[in-house]
Every structure is written in C-alpha cells, then in structure tokens.
PDB file of C-alpha atoms in Angstrom:
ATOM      1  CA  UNK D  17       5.684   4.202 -57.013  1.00  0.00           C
ATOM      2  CA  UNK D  18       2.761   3.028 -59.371  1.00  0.00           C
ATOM      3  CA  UNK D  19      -0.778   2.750 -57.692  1.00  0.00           C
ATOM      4  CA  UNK D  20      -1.416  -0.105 -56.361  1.00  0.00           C
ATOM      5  CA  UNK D  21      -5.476  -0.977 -57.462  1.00  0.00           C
ATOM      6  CA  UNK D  22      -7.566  -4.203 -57.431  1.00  0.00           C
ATOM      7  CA  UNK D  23      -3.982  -6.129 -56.636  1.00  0.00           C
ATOM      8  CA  UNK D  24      -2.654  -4.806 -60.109  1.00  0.00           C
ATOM      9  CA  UNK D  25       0.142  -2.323 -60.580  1.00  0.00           C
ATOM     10  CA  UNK D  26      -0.696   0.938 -63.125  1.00  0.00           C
ATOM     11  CA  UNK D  27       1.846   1.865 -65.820  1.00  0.00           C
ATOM     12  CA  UNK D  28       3.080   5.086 -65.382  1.00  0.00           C
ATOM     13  CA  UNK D  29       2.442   7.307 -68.163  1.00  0.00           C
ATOM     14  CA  UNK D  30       4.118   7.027 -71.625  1.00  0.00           C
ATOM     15  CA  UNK D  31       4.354   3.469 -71.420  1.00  0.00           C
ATOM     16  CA  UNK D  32       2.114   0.995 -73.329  1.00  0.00           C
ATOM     17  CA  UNK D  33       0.972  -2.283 -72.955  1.00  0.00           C
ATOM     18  CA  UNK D  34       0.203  -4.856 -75.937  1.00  0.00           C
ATOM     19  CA  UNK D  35      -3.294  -6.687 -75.315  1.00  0.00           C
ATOM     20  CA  UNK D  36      -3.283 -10.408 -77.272  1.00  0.00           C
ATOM     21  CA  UNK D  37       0.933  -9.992 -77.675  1.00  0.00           C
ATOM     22  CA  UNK D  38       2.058 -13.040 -79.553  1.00  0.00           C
ATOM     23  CA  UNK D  39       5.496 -14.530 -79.272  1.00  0.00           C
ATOM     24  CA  UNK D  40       5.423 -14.650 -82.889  1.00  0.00           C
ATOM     25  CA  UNK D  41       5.481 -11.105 -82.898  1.00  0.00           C
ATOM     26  CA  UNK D  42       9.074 -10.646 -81.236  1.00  0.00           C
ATOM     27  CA  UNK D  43      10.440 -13.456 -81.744  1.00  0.00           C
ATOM     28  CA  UNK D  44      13.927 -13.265 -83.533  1.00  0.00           C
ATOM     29  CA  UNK D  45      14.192 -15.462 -86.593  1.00  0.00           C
ATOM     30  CA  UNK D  46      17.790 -16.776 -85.729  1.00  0.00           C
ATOM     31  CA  UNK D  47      15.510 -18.387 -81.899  1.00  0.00           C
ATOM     32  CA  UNK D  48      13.374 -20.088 -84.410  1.00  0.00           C
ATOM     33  CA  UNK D  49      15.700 -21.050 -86.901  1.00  0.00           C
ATOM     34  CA  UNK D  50      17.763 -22.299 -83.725  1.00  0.00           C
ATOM     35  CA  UNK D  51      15.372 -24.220 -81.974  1.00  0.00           C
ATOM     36  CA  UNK D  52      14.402 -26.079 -85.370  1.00  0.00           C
ATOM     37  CA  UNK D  53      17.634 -27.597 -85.534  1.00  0.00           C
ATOM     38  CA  UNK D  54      17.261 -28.289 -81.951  1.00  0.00           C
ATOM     39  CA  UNK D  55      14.196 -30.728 -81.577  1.00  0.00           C
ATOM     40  CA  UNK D  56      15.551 -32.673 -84.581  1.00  0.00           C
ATOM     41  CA  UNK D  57      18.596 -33.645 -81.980  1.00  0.00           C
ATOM     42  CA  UNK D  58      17.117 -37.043 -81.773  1.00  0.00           C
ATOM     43  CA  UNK D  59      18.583 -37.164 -77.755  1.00  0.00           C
ATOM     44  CA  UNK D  60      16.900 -34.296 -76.573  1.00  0.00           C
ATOM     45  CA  UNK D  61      13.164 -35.625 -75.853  1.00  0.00           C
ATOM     46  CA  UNK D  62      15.206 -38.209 -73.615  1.00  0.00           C
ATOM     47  CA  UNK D  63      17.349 -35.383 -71.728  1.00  0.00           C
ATOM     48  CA  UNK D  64      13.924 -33.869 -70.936  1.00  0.00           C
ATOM     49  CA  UNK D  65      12.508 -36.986 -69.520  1.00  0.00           C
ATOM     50  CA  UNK D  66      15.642 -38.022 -67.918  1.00  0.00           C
ATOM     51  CA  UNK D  67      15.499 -34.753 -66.128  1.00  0.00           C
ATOM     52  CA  UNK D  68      11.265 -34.524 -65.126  1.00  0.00           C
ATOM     53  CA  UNK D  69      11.665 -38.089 -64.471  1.00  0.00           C
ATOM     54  CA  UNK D  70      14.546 -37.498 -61.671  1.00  0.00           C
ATOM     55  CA  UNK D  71      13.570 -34.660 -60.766  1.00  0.00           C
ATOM     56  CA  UNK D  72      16.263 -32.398 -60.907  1.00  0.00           C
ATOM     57  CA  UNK D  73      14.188 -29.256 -61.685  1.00  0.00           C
ATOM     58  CA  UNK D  74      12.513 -29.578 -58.039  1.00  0.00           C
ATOM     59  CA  UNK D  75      16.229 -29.067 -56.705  1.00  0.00           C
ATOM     60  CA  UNK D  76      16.979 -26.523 -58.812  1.00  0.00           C
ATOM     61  CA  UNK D  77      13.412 -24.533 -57.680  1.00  0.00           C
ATOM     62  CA  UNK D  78      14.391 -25.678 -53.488  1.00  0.00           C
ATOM     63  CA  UNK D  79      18.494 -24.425 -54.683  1.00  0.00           C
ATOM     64  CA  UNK D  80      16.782 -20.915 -54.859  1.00  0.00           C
ATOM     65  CA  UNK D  81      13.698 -20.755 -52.370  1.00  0.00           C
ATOM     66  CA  UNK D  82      16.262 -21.732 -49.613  1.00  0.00           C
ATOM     67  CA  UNK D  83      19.059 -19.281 -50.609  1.00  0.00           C
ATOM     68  CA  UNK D  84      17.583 -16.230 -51.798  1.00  0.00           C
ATOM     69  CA  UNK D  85      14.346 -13.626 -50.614  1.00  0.00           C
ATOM     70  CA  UNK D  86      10.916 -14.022 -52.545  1.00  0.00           C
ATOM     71  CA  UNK D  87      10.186 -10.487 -54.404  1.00  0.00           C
ATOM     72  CA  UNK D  88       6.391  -9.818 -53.592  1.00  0.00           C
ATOM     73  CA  UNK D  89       4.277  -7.038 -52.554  1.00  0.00           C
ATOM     74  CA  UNK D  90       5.811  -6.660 -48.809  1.00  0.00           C
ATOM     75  CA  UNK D  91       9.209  -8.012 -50.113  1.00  0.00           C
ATOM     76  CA  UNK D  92      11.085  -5.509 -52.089  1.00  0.00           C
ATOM     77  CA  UNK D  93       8.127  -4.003 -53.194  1.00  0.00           C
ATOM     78  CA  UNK D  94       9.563  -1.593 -55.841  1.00  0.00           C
ATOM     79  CA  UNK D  95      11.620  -4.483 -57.354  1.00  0.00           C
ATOM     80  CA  UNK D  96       7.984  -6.239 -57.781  1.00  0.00           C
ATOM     81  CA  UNK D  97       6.096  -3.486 -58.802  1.00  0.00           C
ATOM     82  CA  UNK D  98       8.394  -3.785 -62.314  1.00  0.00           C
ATOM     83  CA  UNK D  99       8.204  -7.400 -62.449  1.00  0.00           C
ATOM     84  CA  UNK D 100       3.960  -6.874 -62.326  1.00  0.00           C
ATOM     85  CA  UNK D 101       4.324  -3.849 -65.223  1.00  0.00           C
ATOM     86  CA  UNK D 102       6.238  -6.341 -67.569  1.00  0.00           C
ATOM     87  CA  UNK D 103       3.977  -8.975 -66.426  1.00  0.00           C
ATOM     88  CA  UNK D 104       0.650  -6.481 -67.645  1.00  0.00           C
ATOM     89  CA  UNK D 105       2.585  -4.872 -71.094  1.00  0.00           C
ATOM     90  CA  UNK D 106       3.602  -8.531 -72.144  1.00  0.00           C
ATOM     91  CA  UNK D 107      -0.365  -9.507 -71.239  1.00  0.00           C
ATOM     92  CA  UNK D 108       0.840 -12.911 -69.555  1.00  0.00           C
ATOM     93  CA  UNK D 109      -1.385 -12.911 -66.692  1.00  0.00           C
ATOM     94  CA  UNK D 110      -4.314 -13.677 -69.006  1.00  0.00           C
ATOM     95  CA  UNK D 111      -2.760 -16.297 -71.370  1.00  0.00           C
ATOM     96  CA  UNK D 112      -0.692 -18.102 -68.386  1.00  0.00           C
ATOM     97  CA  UNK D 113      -4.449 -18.086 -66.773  1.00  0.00           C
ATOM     98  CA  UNK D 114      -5.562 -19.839 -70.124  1.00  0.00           C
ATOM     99  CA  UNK D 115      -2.770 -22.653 -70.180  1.00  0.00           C
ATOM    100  CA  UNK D 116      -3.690 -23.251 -66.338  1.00  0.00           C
ATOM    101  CA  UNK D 117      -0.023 -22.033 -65.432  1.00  0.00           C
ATOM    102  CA  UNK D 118       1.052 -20.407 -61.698  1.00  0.00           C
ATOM    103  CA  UNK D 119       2.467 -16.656 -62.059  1.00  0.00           C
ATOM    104  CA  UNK D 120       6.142 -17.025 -62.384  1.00  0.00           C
ATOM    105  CA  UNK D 121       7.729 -16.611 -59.050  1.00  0.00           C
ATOM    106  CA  UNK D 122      10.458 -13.723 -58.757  1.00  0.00           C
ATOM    107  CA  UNK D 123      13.338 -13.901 -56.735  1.00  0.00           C
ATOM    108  CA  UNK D 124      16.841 -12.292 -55.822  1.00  0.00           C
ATOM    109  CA  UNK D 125      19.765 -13.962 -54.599  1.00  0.00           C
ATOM    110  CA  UNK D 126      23.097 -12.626 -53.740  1.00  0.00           C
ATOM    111  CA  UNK D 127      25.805 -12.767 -56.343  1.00  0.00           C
ATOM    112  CA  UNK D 128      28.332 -10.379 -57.768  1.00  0.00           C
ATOM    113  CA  UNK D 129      27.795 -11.199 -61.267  1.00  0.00           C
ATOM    114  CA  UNK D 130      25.054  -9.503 -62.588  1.00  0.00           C
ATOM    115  CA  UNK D 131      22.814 -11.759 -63.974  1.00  0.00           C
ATOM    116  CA  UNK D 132      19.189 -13.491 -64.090  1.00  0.00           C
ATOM    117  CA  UNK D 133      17.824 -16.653 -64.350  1.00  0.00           C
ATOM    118  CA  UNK D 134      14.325 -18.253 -65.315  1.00  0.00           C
ATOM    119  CA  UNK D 135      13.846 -22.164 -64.823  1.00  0.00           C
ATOM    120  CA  UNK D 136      10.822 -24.894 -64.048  1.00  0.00           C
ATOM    121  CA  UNK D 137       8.131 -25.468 -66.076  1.00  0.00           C
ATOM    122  CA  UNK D 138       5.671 -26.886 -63.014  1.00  0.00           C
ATOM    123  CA  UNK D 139       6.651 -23.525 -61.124  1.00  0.00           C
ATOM    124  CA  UNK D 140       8.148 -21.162 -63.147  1.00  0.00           C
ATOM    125  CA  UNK D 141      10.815 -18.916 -61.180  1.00  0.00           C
ATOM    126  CA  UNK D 142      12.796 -15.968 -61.902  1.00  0.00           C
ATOM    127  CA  UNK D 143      15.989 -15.317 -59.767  1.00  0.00           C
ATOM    128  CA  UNK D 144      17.478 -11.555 -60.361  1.00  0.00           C
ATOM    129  CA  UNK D 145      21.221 -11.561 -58.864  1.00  0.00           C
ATOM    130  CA  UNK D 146      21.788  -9.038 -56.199  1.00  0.00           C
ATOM    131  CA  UNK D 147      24.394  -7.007 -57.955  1.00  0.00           C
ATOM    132  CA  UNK D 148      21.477  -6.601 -61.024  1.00  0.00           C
ATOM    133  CA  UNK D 149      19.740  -4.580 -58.634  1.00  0.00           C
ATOM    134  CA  UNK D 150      22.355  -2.801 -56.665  1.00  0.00           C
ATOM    135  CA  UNK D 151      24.512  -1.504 -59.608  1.00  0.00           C
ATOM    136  CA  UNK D 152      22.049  -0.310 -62.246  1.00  0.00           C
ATOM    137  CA  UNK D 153      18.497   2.046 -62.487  1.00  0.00           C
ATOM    138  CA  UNK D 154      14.698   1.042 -61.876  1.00  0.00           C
ATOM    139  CA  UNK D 155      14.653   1.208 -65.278  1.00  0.00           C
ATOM    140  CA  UNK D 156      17.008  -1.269 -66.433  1.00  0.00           C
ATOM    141  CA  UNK D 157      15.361  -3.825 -63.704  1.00  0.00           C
ATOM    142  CA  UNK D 158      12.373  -3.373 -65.765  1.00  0.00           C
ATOM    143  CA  UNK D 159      14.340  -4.489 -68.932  1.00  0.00           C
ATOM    144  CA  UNK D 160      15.948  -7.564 -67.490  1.00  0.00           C
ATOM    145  CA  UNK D 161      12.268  -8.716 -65.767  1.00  0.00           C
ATOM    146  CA  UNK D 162      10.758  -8.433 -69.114  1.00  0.00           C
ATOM    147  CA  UNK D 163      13.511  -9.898 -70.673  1.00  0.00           C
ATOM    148  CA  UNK D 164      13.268 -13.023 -68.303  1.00  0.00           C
ATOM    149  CA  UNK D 165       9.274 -12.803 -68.640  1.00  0.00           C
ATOM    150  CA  UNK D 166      10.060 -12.628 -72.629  1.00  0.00           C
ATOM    151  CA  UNK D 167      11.513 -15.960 -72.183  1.00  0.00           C
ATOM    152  CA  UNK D 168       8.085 -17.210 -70.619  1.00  0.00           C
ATOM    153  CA  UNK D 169       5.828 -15.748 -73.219  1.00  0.00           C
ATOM    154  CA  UNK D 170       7.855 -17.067 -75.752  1.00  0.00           C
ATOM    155  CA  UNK D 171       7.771 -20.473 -74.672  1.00  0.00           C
ATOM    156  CA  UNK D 172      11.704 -20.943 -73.656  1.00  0.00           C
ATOM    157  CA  UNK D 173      11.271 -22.291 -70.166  1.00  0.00           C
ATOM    158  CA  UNK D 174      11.259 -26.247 -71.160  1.00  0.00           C
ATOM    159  CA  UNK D 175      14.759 -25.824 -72.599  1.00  0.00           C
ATOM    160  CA  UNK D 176      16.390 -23.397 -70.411  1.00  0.00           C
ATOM    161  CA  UNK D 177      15.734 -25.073 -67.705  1.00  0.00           C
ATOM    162  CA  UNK D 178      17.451 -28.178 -69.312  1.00  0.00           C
ATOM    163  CA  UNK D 179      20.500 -26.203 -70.504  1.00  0.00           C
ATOM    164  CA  UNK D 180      20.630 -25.039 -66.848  1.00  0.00           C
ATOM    165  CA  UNK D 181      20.585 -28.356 -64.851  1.00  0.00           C
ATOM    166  CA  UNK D 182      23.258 -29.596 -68.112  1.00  0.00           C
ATOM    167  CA  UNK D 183      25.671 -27.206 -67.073  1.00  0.00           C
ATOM    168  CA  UNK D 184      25.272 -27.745 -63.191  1.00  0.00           C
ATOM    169  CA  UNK D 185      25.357 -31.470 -63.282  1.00  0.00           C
ATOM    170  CA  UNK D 186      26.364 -32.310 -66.464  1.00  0.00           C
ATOM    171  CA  UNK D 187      29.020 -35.430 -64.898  1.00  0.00           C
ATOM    172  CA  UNK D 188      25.778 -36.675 -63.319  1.00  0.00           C
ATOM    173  CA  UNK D 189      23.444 -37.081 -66.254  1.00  0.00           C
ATOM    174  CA  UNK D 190      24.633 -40.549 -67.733  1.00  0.00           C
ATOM    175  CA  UNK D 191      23.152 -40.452 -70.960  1.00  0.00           C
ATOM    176  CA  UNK D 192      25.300 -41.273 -73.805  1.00  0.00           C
ATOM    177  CA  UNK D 193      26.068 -38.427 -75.962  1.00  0.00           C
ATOM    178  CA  UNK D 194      24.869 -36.053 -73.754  1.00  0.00           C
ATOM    179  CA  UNK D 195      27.568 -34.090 -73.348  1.00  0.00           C
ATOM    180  CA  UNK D 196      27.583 -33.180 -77.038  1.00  0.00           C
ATOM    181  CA  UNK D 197      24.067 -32.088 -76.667  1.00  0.00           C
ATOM    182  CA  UNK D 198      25.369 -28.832 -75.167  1.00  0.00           C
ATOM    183  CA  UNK D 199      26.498 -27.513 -78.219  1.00  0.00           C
ATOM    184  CA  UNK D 200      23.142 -27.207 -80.405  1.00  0.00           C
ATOM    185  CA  UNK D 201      21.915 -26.357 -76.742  1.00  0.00           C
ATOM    186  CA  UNK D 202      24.216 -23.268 -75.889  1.00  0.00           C
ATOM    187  CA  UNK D 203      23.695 -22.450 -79.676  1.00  0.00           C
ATOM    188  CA  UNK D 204      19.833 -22.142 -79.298  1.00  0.00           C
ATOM    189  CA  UNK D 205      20.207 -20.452 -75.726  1.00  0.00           C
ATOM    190  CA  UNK D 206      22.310 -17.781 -77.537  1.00  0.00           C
ATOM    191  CA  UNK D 207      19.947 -17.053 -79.606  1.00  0.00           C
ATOM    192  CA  UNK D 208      16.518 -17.243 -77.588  1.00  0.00           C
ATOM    193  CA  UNK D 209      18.742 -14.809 -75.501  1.00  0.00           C
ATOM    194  CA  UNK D 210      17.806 -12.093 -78.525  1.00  0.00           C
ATOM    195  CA  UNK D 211      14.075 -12.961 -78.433  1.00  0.00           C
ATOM    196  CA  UNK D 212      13.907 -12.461 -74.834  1.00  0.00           C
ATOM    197  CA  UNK D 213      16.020  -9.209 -75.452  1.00  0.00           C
ATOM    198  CA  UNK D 214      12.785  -7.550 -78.152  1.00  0.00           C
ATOM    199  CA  UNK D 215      10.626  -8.638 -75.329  1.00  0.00           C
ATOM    200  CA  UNK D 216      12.165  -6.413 -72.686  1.00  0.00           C
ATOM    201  CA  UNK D 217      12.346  -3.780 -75.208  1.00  0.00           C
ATOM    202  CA  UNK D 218       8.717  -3.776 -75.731  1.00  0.00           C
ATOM    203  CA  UNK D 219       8.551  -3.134 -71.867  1.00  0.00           C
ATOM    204  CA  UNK D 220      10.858  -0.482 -71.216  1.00  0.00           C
ATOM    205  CA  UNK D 221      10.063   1.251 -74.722  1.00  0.00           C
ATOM    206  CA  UNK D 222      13.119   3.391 -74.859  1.00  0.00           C
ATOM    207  CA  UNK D 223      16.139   2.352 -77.435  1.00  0.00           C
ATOM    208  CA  UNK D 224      18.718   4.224 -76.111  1.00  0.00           C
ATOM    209  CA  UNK D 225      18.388   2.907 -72.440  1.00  0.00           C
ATOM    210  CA  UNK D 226      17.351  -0.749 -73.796  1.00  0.00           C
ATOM    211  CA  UNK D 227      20.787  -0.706 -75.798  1.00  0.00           C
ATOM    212  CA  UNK D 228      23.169   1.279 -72.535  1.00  0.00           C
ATOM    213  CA  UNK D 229      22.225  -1.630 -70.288  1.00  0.00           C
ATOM    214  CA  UNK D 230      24.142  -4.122 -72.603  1.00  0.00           C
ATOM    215  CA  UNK D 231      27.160  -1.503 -72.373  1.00  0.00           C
ATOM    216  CA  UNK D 232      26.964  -0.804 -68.925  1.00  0.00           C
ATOM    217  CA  UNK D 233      26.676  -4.622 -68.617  1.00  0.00           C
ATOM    218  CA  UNK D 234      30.009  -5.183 -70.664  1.00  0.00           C
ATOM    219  CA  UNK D 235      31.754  -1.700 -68.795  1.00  0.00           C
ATOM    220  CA  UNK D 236      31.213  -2.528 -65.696  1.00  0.00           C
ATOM    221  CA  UNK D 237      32.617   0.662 -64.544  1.00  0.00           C
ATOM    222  CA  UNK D 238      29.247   1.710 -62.482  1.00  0.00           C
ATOM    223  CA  UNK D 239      30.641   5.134 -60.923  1.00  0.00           C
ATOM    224  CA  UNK D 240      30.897   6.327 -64.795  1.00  0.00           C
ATOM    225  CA  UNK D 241      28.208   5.107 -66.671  1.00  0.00           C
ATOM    226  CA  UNK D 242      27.364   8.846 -67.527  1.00  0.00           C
ATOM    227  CA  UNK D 243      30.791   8.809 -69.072  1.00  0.00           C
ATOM    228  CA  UNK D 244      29.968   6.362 -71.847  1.00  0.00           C
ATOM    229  CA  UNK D 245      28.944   6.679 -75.153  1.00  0.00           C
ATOM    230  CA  UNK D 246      26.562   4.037 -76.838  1.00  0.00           C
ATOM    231  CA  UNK D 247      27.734   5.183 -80.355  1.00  0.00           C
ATOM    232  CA  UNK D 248      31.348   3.872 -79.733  1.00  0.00           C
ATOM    233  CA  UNK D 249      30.196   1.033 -77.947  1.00  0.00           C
ATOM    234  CA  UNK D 250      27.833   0.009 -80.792  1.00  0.00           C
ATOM    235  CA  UNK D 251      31.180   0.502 -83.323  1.00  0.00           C
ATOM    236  CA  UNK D 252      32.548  -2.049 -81.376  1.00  0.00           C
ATOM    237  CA  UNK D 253      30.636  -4.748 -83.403  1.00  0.00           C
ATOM    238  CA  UNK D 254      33.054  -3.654 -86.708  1.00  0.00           C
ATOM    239  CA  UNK D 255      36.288  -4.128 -84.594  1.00  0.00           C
ATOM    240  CA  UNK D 256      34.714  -7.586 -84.305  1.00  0.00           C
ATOM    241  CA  UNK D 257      33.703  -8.586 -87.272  1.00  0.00           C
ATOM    242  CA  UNK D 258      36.375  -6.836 -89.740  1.00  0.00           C
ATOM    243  CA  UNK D 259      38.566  -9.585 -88.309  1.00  0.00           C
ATOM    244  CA  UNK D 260      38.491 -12.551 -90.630  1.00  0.00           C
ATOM    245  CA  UNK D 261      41.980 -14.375 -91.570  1.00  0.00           C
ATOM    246  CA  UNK D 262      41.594 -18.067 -90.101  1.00  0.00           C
ATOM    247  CA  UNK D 263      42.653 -17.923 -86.732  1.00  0.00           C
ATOM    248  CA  UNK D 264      40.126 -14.969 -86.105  1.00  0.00           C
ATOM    249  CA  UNK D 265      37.824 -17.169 -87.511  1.00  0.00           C
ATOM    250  CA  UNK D 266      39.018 -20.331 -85.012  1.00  0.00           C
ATOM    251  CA  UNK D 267      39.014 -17.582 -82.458  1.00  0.00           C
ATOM    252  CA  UNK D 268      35.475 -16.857 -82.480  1.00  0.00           C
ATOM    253  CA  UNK D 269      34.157 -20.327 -82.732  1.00  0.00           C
ATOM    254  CA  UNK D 270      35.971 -21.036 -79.873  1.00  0.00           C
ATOM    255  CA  UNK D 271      34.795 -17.703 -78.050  1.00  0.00           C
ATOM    256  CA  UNK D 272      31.146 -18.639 -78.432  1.00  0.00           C
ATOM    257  CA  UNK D 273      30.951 -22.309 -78.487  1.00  0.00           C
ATOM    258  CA  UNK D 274      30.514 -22.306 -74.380  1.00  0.00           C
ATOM    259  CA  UNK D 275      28.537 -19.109 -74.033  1.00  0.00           C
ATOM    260  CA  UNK D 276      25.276 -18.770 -72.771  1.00  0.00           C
ATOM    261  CA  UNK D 277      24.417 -15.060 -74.056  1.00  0.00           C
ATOM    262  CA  UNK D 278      25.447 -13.518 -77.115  1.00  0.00           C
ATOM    263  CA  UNK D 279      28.073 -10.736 -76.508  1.00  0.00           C
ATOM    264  CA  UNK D 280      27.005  -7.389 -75.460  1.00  0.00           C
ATOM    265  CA  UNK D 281      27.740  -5.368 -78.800  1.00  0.00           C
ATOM    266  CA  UNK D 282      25.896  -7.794 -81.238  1.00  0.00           C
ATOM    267  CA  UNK D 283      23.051  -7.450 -78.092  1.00  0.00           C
ATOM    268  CA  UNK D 284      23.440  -3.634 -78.406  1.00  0.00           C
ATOM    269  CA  UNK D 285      23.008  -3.658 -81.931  1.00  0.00           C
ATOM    270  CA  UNK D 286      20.709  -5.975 -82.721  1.00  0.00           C
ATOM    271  CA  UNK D 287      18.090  -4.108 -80.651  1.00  0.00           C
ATOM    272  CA  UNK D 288      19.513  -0.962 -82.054  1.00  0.00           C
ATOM    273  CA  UNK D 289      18.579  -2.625 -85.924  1.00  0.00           C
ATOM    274  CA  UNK D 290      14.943  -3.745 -84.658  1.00  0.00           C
ATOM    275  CA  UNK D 291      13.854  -0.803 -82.649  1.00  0.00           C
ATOM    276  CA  UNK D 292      14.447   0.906 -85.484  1.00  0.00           C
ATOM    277  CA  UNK D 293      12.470  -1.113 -87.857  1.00  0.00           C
ATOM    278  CA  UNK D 294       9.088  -1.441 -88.696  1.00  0.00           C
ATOM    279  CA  UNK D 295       8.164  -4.275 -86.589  1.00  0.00           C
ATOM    280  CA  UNK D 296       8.707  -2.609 -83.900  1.00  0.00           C
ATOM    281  CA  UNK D 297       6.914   0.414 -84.716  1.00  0.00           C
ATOM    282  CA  UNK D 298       3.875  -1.482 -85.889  1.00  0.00           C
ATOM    283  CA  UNK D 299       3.677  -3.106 -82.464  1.00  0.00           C
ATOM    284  CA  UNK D 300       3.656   0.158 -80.204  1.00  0.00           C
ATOM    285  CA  UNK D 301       1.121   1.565 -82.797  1.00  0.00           C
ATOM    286  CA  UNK D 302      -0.635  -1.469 -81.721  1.00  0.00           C
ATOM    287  CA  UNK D 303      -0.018  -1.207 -78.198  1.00  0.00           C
ATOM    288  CA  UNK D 304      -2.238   0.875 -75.331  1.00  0.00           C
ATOM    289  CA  UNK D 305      -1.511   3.295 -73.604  1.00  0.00           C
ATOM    290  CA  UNK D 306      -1.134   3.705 -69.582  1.00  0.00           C
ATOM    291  CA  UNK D 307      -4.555   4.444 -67.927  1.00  0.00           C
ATOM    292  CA  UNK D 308      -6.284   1.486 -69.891  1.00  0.00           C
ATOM    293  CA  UNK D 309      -4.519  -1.203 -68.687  1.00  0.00           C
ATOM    294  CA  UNK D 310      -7.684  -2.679 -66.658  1.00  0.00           C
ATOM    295  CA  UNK D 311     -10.000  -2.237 -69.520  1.00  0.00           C
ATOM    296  CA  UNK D 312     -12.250  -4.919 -70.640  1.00  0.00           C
ATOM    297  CA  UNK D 313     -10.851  -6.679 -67.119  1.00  0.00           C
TER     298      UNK D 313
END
C-alpha cells in the first residue's frame, strides 16, 4: 500500500497526476454535443426542481448510507486508498475546496452486477457494487473510481442523479411529459458515460488494462480473463456495425434507446482511438509525476 502522509495518499511510481485538469480537457464531444440538446428540453429545469423540491435525492443518499459500508481510511482501506489517488491525479480536492463542495463520499454495497453509481449534488456519493470489487484487480477499481470521480469533475452529478431517481420512481413523478424526458436523458447519460471513461483513463494510465476492463466487463467469465484477447474483442465493434439492412437498423435503436452505458466494444474502442491520439498524449506530457504530488501544497 501507498504511504499514508499528512492524511494524503502517494502515487506509486509511474503514475502522474494533472495539476489545474479541466473537464474541457477530457471531455468527449458527443457528452457536450449531448447535453446541448438536453437543457433545451424545455421540461427539464422543472424535473430538477420537482426533484430538490421533494426531496427525493435525500432518500436516494439514506437508500445507500443504511444498506451499504462507508469506504474510509479504517474501512476497506485499500479500496480507499484508490479512490484518494484518483481523487489527487484528477486534482479535485482543490477545485471541490474552491466551489465550497464536501469530498464525495465512497461507498460499497452488495450486488452481483458489477456496477457503480455517483448521485447528490448537496453530498455527493459514490456506491461501488460488491461484485466490482470481488471479481476484478486493484487496478481496475482504480479505473471505475476515477471514472465515477470523472463524472464529478466534469460536472455530471446534477443530471445523473435525476436520470437515477427517473428510473427508480419514474410512476411517482407526475409531471406531464415526463416520461418522454428519459429518452434525451438516457441519450446524454450514454454519452457522459465516455467522458467519465477518458477520465479514468487519465488515472490508471495504461490502454491496454483501461480497454480489458470493458471486456472482462462484457465476458464475465472471471476464472479466464487471462484467456482473452482485447484484439478480438475490439473487432467486435465491425460485427456490429457492418450490419445495416433496416431491421438491423430498428434493432439497434431499440437496443440502445433504454440503456444507461454505451456497450462495452464501442467503450473498448473508443478509449482505444483516444489513448492513442494526441490529446491524450499532450495531457500526460502535461501531467506530474509521482513524488510531487504535495508540491506547492
């Protein structure tokens, strides 16, 4: 384990850490392009009030507090120590600081699907699902805590936490139209999933294991992950998209029009295309190494 100095967590060696990170400098154009066509949904400002005014985030935040253990320093300690090295290569400590926001709470909860969650925009929380950290590496739970924390740099919360309380009480929220405002929802979801997805990148800093969790993720098969080959997983993606008569197209409309995360190979690949890119080269030649990340502190 990292040591533990002046309650901060030091990166291990050969990872970097990205002092005055921007969202705009990972986010994916299809999140913004998204979330444009979002806000001009003229019912959405009202779903957000509807849902501060009645409160339905502060059950969602007691939902998890009373069902699951809080990750800190004395509570699954290793499981924390990632959360605080995505927390330091992201440099949110200083900017939530700045907007006068809490440090996100992290949780875990037991579930079988593996999975994470990040709601509330008075508390932020993260909630990692049990089988997340059972089933795969110390490594990969670094990528899926920076890819929730990617969500809070890049200024997601307001919304997911919206398209999370639609889909859990969608029959209760009796605002006309509502229910159709799940569709440019889900759509911008999908797509804020990929933002999210550079983040974690820029926090585990290794393509080939940044792309294999989305594999493993689709496998499943956890006894043989060794057995796997990204290559053919990544090909995938033209077995997709090479299908194009009209029912195909129906097919895929349909596929996506409920989903909350893009599917794994276009995940796999569009990390594959942007790690590597120049963007992403340009911001690790930006980036600091391990053993400086208390300077200037």
């Amino acid at each position: 384990m990292a040591a533990k100095r002046n309650a901060r967590y030091d990166l291990p060696k050969g990872l970097k850490r990205f002092p005055d990170l921007s969202a705009d400098d990972f986010v994916h154009p299809l999140d913004r392009d998204a979330l444009k066509l979002l806000q001009q949904v003229p019912i959405i400002d009202q779903v957000v009030q509807f849902i501060n005014k009645n409160t339905l985030e502060r059950f969602l935040y007691l939902l998890y507090v009373s069902s699951s253990v809080r990750v800190n320093e004395r509570m699954l300690p290793r499981i924390y120590e990632k959360f605080r090295w995505a927390m330091d290569i992201l440099d949110l400590d200083e900017e939530l600081a700045a907007r006068g926001l809490p440090e996100p709470e992290l949780y875990v909860t037991q579930n079988p699907l593996p999975n994470a969650i990040t709601a509330g925009t008075d508390q932020t929380f993260i909630v990692l699902h049990s089988s997340i950290v059972e089933g795969f590496d110390e490594r990969d739970w670094l990528y899926v805590i920076g890819h929730e924390l990617g969500h809070v740099k890049a200024g997601h919360v307001t919304y997911l936490t919206v398209a999370l309380i639609l889909v859990l009480f969608l029959k209760a929220i009796r605002i006309p139209g509502v229910d159709m405002l799940r569709i440019p929802l889900l759509e911008w979801v999908r797509k804020a999933e990929l933002t999210a997805d550079r983040a974690a990148a820029l926090c585990v800093q290794d393509a080939v294991a940044c792309q294999a969790l989305h594999m493993k993720l689709a496998g499943g098969v956890r006894s043989m992950f060794d057995e796997m080959d990204l290559d053919e997983f990544v090909r995938q993606v033209d077995l997709y998209s090479e299908r194009e008569e009209l029912m195909d197209v129906l097919s895929k409309v349909l596929l996506n029009v409920d989903r909350t995360h893009p599917f794994p190979i276009f995940r796999a690949k569009e990390l594959r295309v942007w790690m590597e890119g120049f963007a992403y080269e340009r911001l690790l030649k930006r980036g600091r190494p391990a053993g400086t990340a208390a300077a200037g502190r």
